PDB file of C-alpha atoms in Angstrom:
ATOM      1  CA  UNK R  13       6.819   8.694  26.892  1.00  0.00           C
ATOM      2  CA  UNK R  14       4.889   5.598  26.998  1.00  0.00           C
ATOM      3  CA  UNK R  15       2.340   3.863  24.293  1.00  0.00           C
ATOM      4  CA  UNK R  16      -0.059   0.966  24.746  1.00  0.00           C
ATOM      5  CA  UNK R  17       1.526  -2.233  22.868  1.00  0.00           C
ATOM      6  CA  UNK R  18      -0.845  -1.122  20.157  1.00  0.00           C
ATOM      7  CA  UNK R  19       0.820   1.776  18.910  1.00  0.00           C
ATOM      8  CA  UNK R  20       4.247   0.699  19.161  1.00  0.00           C
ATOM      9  CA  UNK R  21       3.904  -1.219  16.076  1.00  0.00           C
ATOM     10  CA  UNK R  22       4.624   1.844  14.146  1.00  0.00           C
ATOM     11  CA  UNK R  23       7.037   3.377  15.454  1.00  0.00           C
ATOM     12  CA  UNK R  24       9.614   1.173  12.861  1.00  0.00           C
ATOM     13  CA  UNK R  25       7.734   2.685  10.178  1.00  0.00           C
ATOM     14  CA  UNK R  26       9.621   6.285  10.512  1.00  0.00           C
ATOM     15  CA  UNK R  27      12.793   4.828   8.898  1.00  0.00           C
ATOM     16  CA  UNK R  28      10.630   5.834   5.552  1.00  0.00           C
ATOM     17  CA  UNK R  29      12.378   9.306   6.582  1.00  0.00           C
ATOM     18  CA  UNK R  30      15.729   7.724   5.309  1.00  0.00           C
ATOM     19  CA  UNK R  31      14.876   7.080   1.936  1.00  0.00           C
ATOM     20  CA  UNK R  32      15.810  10.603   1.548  1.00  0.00           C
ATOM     21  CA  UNK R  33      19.315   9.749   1.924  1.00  0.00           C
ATOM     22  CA  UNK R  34      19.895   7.686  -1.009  1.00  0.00           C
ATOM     23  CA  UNK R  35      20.965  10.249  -2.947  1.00  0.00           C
ATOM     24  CA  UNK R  36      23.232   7.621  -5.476  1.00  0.00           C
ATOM     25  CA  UNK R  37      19.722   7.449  -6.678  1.00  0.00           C
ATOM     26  CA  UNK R  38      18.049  10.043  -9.137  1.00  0.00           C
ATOM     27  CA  UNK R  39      14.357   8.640  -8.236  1.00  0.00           C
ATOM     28  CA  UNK R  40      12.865   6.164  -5.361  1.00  0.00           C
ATOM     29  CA  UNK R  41      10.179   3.965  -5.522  1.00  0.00           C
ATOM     30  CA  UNK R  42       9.178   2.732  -1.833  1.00  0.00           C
ATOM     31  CA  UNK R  43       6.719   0.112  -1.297  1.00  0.00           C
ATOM     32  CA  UNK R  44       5.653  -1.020   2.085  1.00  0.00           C
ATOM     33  CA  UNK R  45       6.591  -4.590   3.037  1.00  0.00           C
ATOM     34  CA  UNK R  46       2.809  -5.771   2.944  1.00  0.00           C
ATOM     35  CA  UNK R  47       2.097  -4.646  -0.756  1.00  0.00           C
ATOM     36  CA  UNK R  48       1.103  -6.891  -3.270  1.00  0.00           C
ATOM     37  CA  UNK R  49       1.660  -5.445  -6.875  1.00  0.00           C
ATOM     38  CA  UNK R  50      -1.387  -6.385  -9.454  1.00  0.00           C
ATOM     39  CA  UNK R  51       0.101  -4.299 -12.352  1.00  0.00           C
ATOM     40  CA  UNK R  52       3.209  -3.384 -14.023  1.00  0.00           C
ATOM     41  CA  UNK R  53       3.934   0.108 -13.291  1.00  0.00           C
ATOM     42  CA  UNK R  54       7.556   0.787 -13.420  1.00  0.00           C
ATOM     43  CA  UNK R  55       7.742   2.051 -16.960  1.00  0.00           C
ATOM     44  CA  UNK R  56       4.267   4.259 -17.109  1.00  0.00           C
ATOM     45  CA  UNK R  57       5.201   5.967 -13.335  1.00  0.00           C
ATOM     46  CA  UNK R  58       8.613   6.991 -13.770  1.00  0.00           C
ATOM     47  CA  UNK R  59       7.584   8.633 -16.942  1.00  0.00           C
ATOM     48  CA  UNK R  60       4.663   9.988 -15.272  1.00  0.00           C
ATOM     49  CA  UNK R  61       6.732  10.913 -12.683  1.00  0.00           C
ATOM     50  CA  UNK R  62       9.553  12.652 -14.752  1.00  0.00           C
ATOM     51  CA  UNK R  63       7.110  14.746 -16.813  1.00  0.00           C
ATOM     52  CA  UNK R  64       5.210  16.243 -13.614  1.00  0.00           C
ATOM     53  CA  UNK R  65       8.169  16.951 -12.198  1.00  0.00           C
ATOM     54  CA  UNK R  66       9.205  19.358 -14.799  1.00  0.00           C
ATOM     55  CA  UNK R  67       5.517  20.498 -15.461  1.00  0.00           C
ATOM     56  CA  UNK R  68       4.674  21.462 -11.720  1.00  0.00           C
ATOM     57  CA  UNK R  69       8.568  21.756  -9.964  1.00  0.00           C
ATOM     58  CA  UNK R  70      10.987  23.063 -13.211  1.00  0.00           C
ATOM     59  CA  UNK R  71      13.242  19.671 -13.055  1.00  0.00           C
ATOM     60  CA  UNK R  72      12.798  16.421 -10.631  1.00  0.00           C
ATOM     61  CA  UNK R  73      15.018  17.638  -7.675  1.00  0.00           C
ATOM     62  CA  UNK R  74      12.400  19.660  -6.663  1.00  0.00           C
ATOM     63  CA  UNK R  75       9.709  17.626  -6.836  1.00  0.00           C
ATOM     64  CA  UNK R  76      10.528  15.237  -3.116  1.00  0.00           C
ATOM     65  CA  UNK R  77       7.276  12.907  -3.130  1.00  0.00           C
ATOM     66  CA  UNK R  78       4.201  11.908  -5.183  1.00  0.00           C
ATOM     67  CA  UNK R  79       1.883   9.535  -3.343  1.00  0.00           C
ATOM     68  CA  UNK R  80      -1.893   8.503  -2.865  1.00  0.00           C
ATOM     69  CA  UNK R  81      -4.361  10.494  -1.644  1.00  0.00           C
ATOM     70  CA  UNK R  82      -6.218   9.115   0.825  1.00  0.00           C
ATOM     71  CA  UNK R  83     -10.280   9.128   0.374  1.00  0.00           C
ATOM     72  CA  UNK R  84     -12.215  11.076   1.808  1.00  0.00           C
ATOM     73  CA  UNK R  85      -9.476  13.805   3.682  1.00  0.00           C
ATOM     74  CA  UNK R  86      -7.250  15.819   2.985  1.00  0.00           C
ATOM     75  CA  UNK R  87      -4.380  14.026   3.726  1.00  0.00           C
ATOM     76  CA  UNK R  88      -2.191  11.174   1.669  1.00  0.00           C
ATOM     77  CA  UNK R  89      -1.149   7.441   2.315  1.00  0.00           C
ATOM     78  CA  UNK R  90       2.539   6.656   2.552  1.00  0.00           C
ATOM     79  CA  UNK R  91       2.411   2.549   1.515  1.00  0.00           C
ATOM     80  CA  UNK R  92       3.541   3.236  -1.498  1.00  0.00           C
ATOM     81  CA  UNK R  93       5.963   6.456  -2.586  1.00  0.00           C
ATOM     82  CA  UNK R  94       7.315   7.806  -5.501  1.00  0.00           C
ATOM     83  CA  UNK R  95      10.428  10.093  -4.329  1.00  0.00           C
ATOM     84  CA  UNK R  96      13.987  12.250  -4.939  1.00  0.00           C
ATOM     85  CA  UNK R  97      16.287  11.650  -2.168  1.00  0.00           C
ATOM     86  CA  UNK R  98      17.363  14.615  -1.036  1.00  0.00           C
ATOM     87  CA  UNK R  99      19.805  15.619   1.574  1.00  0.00           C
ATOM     88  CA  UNK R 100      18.699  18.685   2.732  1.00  0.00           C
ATOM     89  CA  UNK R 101      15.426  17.325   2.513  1.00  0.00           C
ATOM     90  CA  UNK R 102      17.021  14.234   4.733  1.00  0.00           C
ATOM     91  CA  UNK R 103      18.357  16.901   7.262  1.00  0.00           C
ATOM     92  CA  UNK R 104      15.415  18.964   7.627  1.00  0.00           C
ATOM     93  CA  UNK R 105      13.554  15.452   8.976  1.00  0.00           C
ATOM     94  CA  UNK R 106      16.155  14.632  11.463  1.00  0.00           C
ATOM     95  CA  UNK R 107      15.772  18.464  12.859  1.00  0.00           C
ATOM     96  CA  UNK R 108      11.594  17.968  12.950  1.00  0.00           C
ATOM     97  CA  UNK R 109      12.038  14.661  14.331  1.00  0.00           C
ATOM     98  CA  UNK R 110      14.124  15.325  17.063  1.00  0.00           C
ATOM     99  CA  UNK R 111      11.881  17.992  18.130  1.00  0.00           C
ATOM    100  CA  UNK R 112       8.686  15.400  18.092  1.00  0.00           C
ATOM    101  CA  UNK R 113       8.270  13.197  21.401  1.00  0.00           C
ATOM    102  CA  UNK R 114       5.078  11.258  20.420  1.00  0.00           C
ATOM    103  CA  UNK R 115       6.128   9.147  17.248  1.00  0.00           C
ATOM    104  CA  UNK R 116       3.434   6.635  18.330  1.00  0.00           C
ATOM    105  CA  UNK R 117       1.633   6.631  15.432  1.00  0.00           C
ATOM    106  CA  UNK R 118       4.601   6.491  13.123  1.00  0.00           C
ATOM    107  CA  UNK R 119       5.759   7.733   9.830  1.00  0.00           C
ATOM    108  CA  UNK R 120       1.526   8.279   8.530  1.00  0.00           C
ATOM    109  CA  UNK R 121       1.038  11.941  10.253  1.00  0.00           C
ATOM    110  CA  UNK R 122       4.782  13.411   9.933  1.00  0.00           C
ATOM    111  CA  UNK R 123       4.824  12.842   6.603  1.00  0.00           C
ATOM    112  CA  UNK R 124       1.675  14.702   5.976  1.00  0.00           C
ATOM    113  CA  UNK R 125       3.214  17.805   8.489  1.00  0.00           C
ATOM    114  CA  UNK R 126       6.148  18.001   5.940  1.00  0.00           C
ATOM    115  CA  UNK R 127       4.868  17.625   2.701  1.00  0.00           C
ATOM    116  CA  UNK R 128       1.452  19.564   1.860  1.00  0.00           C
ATOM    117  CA  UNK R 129      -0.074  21.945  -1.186  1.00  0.00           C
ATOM    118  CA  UNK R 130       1.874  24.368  -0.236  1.00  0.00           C
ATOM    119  CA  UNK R 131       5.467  24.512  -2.457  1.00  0.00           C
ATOM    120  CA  UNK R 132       6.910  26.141   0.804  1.00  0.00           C
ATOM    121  CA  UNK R 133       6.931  24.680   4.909  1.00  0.00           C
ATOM    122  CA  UNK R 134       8.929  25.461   7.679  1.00  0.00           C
ATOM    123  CA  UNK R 135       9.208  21.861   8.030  1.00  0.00           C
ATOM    124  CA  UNK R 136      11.491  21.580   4.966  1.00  0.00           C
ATOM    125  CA  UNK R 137      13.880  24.113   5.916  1.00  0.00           C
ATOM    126  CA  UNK R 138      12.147  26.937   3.418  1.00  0.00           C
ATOM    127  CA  UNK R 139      13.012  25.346   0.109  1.00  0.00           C
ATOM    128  CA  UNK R 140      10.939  24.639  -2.637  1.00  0.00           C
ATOM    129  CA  UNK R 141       9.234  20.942  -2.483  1.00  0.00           C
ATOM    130  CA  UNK R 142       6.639  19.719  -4.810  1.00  0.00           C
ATOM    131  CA  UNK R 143       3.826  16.707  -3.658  1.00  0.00           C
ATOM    132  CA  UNK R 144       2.159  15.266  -6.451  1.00  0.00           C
ATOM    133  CA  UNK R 145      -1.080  12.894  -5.987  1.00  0.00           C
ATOM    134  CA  UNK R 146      -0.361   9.483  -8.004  1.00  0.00           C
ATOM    135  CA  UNK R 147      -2.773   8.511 -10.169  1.00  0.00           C
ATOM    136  CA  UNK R 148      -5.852   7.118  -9.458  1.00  0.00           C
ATOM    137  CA  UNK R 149      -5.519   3.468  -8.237  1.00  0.00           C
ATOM    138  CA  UNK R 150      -1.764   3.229  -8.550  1.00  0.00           C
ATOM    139  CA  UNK R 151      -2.141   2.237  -4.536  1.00  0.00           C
ATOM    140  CA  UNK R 152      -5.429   1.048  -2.693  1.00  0.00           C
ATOM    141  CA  UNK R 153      -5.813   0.307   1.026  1.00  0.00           C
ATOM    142  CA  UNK R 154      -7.188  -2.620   2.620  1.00  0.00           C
ATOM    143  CA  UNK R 155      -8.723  -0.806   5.447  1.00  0.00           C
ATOM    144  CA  UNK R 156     -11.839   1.140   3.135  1.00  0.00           C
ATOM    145  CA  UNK R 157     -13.599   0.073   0.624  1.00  0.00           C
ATOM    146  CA  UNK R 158     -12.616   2.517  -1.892  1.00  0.00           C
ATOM    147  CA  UNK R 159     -11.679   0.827  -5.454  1.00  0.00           C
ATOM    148  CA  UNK R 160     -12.750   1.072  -9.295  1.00  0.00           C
ATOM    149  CA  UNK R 161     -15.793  -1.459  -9.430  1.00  0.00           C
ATOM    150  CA  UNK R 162     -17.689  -2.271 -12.627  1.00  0.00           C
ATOM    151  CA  UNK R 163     -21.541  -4.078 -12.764  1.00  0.00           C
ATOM    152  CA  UNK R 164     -22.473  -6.854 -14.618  1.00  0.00           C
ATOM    153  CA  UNK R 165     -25.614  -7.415 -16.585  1.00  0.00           C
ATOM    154  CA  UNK R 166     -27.018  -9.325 -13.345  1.00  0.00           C
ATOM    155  CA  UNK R 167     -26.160  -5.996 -11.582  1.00  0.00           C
ATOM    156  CA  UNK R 168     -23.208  -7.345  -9.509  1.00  0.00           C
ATOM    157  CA  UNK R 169     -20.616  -4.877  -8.582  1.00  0.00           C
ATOM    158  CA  UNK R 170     -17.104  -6.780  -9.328  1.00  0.00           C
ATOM    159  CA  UNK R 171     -14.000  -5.000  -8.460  1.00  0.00           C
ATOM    160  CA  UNK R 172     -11.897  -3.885 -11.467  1.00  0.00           C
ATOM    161  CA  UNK R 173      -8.612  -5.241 -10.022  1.00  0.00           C
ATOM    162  CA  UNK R 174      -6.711  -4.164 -13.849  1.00  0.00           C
ATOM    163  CA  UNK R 175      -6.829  -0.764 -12.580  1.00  0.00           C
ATOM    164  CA  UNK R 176      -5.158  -1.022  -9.492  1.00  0.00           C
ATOM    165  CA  UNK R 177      -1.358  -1.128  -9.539  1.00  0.00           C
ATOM    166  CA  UNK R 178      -0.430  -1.844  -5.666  1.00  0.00           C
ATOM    167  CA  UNK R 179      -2.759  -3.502  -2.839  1.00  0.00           C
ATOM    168  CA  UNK R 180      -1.583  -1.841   0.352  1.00  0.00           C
ATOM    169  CA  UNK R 181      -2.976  -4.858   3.281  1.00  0.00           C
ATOM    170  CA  UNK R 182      -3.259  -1.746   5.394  1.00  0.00           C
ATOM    171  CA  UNK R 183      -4.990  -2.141   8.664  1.00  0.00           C
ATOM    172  CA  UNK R 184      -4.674  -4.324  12.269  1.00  0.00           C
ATOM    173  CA  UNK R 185      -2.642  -7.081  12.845  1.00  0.00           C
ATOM    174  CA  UNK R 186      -5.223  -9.663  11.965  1.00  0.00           C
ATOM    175  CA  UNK R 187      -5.546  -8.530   8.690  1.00  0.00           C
ATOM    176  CA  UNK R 188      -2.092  -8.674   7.382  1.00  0.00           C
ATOM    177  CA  UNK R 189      -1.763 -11.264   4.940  1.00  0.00           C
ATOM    178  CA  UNK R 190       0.669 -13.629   6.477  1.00  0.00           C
ATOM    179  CA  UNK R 191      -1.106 -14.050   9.402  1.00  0.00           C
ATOM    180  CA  UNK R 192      -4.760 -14.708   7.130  1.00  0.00           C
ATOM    181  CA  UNK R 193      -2.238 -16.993   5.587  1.00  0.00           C
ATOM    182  CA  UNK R 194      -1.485 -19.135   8.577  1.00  0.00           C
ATOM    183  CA  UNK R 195      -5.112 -18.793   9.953  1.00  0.00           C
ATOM    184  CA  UNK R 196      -6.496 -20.431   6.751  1.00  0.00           C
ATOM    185  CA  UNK R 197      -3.925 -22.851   6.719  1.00  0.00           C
ATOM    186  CA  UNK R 198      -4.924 -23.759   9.836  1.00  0.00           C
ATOM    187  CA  UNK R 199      -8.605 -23.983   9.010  1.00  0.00           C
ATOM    188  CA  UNK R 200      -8.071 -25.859   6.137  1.00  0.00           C
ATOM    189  CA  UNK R 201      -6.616 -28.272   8.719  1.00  0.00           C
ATOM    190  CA  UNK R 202      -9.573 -28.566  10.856  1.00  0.00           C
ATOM    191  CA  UNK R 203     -11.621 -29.216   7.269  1.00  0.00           C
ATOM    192  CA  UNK R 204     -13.054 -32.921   6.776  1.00  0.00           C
ATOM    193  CA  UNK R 205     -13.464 -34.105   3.214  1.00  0.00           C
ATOM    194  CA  UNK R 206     -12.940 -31.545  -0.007  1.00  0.00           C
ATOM    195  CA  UNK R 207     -14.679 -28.404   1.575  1.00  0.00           C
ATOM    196  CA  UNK R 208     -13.378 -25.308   0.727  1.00  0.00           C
ATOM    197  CA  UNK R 209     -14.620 -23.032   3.506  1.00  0.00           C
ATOM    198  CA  UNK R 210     -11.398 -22.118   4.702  1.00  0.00           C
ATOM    199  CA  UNK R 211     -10.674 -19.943   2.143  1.00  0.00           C
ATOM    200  CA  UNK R 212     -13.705 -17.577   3.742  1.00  0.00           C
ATOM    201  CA  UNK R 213     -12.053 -18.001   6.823  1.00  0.00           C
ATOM    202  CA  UNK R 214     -10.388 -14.370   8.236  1.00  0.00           C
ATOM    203  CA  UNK R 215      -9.221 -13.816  11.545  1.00  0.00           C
ATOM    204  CA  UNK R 216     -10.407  -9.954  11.362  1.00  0.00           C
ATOM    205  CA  UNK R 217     -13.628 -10.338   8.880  1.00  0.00           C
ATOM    206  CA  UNK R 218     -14.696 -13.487  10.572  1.00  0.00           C
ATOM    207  CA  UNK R 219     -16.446 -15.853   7.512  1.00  0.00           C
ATOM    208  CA  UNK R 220     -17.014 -13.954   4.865  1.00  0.00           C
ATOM    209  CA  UNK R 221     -19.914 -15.028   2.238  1.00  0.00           C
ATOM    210  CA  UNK R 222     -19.146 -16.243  -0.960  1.00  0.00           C
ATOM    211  CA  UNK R 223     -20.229 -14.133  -3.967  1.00  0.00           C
ATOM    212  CA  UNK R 224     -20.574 -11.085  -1.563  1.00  0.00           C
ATOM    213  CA  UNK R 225     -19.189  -7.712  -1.384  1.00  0.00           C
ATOM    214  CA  UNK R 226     -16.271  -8.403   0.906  1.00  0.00           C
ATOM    215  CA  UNK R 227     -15.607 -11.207  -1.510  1.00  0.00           C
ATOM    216  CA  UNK R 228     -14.586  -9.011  -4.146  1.00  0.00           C
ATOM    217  CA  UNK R 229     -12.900  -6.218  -1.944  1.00  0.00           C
ATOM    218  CA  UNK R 230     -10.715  -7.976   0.699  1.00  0.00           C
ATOM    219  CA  UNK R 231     -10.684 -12.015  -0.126  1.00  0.00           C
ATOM    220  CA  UNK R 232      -9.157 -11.882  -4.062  1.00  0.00           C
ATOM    221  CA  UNK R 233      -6.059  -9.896  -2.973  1.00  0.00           C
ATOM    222  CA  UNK R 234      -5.595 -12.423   0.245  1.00  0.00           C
ATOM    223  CA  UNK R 235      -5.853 -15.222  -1.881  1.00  0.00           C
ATOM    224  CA  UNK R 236      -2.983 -13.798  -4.645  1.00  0.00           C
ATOM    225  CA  UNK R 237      -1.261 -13.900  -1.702  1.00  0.00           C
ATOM    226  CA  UNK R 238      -1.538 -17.075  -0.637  1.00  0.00           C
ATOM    227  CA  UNK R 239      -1.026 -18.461  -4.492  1.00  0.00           C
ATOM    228  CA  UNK R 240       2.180 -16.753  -4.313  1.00  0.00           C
ATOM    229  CA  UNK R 241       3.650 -17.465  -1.005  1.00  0.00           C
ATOM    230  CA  UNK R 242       2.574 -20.647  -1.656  1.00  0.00           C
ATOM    231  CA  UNK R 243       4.493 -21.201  -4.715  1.00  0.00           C
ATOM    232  CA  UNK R 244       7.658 -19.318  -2.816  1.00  0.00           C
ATOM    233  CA  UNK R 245       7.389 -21.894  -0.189  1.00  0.00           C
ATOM    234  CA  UNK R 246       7.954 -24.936  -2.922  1.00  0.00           C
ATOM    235  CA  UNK R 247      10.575 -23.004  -4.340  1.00  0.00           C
ATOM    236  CA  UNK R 248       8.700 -22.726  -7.429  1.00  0.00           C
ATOM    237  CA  UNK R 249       8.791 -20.480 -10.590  1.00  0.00           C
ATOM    238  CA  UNK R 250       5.983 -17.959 -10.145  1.00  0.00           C
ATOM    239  CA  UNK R 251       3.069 -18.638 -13.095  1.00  0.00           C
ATOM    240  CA  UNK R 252       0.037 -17.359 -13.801  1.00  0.00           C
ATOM    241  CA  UNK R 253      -2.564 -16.832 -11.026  1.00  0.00           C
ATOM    242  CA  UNK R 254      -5.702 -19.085 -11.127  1.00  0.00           C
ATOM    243  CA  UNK R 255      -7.159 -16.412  -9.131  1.00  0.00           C
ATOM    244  CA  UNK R 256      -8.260 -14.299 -12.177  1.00  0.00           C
ATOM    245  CA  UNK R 257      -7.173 -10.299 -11.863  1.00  0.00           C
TER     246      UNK R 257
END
């Protein structure tokens, strides 16, 4: 069948179905490409992980996926994925997928067929599979506004960024980081004398105000990224961000 250009962009995300086959591994942790961790996490997760598994499944084999709900529905995010690989998990995707013709919108809605609250689906070939919701803020989307905030004693909602493990630059092309990158560096080009407006520059947002909302919810994370790419590009040693989190 054919897709506007728009939607072909995710078709490359199904290959999140092979993860399934690494079984050399006991557990997975998947991240998408355009995550930035904040927090450590590998540690407190696994043990998280681990425990759940035998709390809810019996042992971890039968507990295939733990992963972010997604606010407001019913459904989950897949950017980032706590998992056992499983080959008859693994087979029982190939067999739905070759059955599905419109893959347009990629791995997002598949996932969600397969794994649900029920321990049981057709999709997964009749055995038992558990799906655990991570913790609250272990991954948070770009593309809503949805994070831990705190106020002030001026009354200013800040974002509490030390709760957040993983920030998931979800959303259009525009808004993925390396392209703000390139589009900042570019107005920082344009810029006469020591003005920092560029940095309010986004190619999605248009200028954003400083000390406002969107401030505090999409610019912070976007400049993290552009400290660290930054310091990847001059081959340095990663330090400690100015940009305070």
């Amino acid at each position: 069948p054919q897709y506007n250009e728009e939607l072909k962009r995710y078709w490359g995300t199904c290959a999140k179905f092979s993860l399934w086959s690494l079984t050399q591994y006991d557990i997975v942790v998947y991240i998408d490409a355009d995550g930035l961790i904040l927090n450590p996490f590998v540690h407190t997760l696994l043990q998280w992980y681990r425990d759940e598994a035998h709390k809810h499944a019996g042992e971890v084999q039968n507990l295939l996926l733990a992963a972010q709900k997604a606010p407001g529905n019913d459904g989950y995010q897949t950017a980032f994925l706590i998992l056992h690989p499983s080959s008859n998990m693994h087979s029982s995707m190939q067999n739905l997928l070759s059955t599905v013709s419109n893959v347009a919108l990629g791995d997002l809605p598949l996932m969600n067929t397969i794994f649900g609250a029920e321990p049981y689906n057709s999709n997964r070939g009749g055995e038992p599979s558990y799906f655990l919701d991570l913790p609250d803020w272990t991954s948070v989307a770009q593309s809503n506004a949805v994070r831990p905030f705190y106020y002030t004693e001026q009354r200013r909602k800040i974002v509490d960024w030390n709760r957040i493990v993983s920030y998931d630059f979800a959303g259009p092309p525009e808004c993925k980081p390396w392209i703000v990158y390139a589009f900042q560096k570019q107005k920082q080009l344009e810029e006469i004398g020591d003005e920092k407006n560029y940095m309010y520059a986004h190619p999605y947002l248009g200028v954003v105000e400083p000390g406002s909302d969107e401030e505090q919810i999409y610019m912070i994370p976007q400049w993290l990224w552009n400290e660290y790419y930054d310091q990847v590009l001059k081959r340095k040693k990663k330090g400690r961000s100015t940009y305070s989190i």
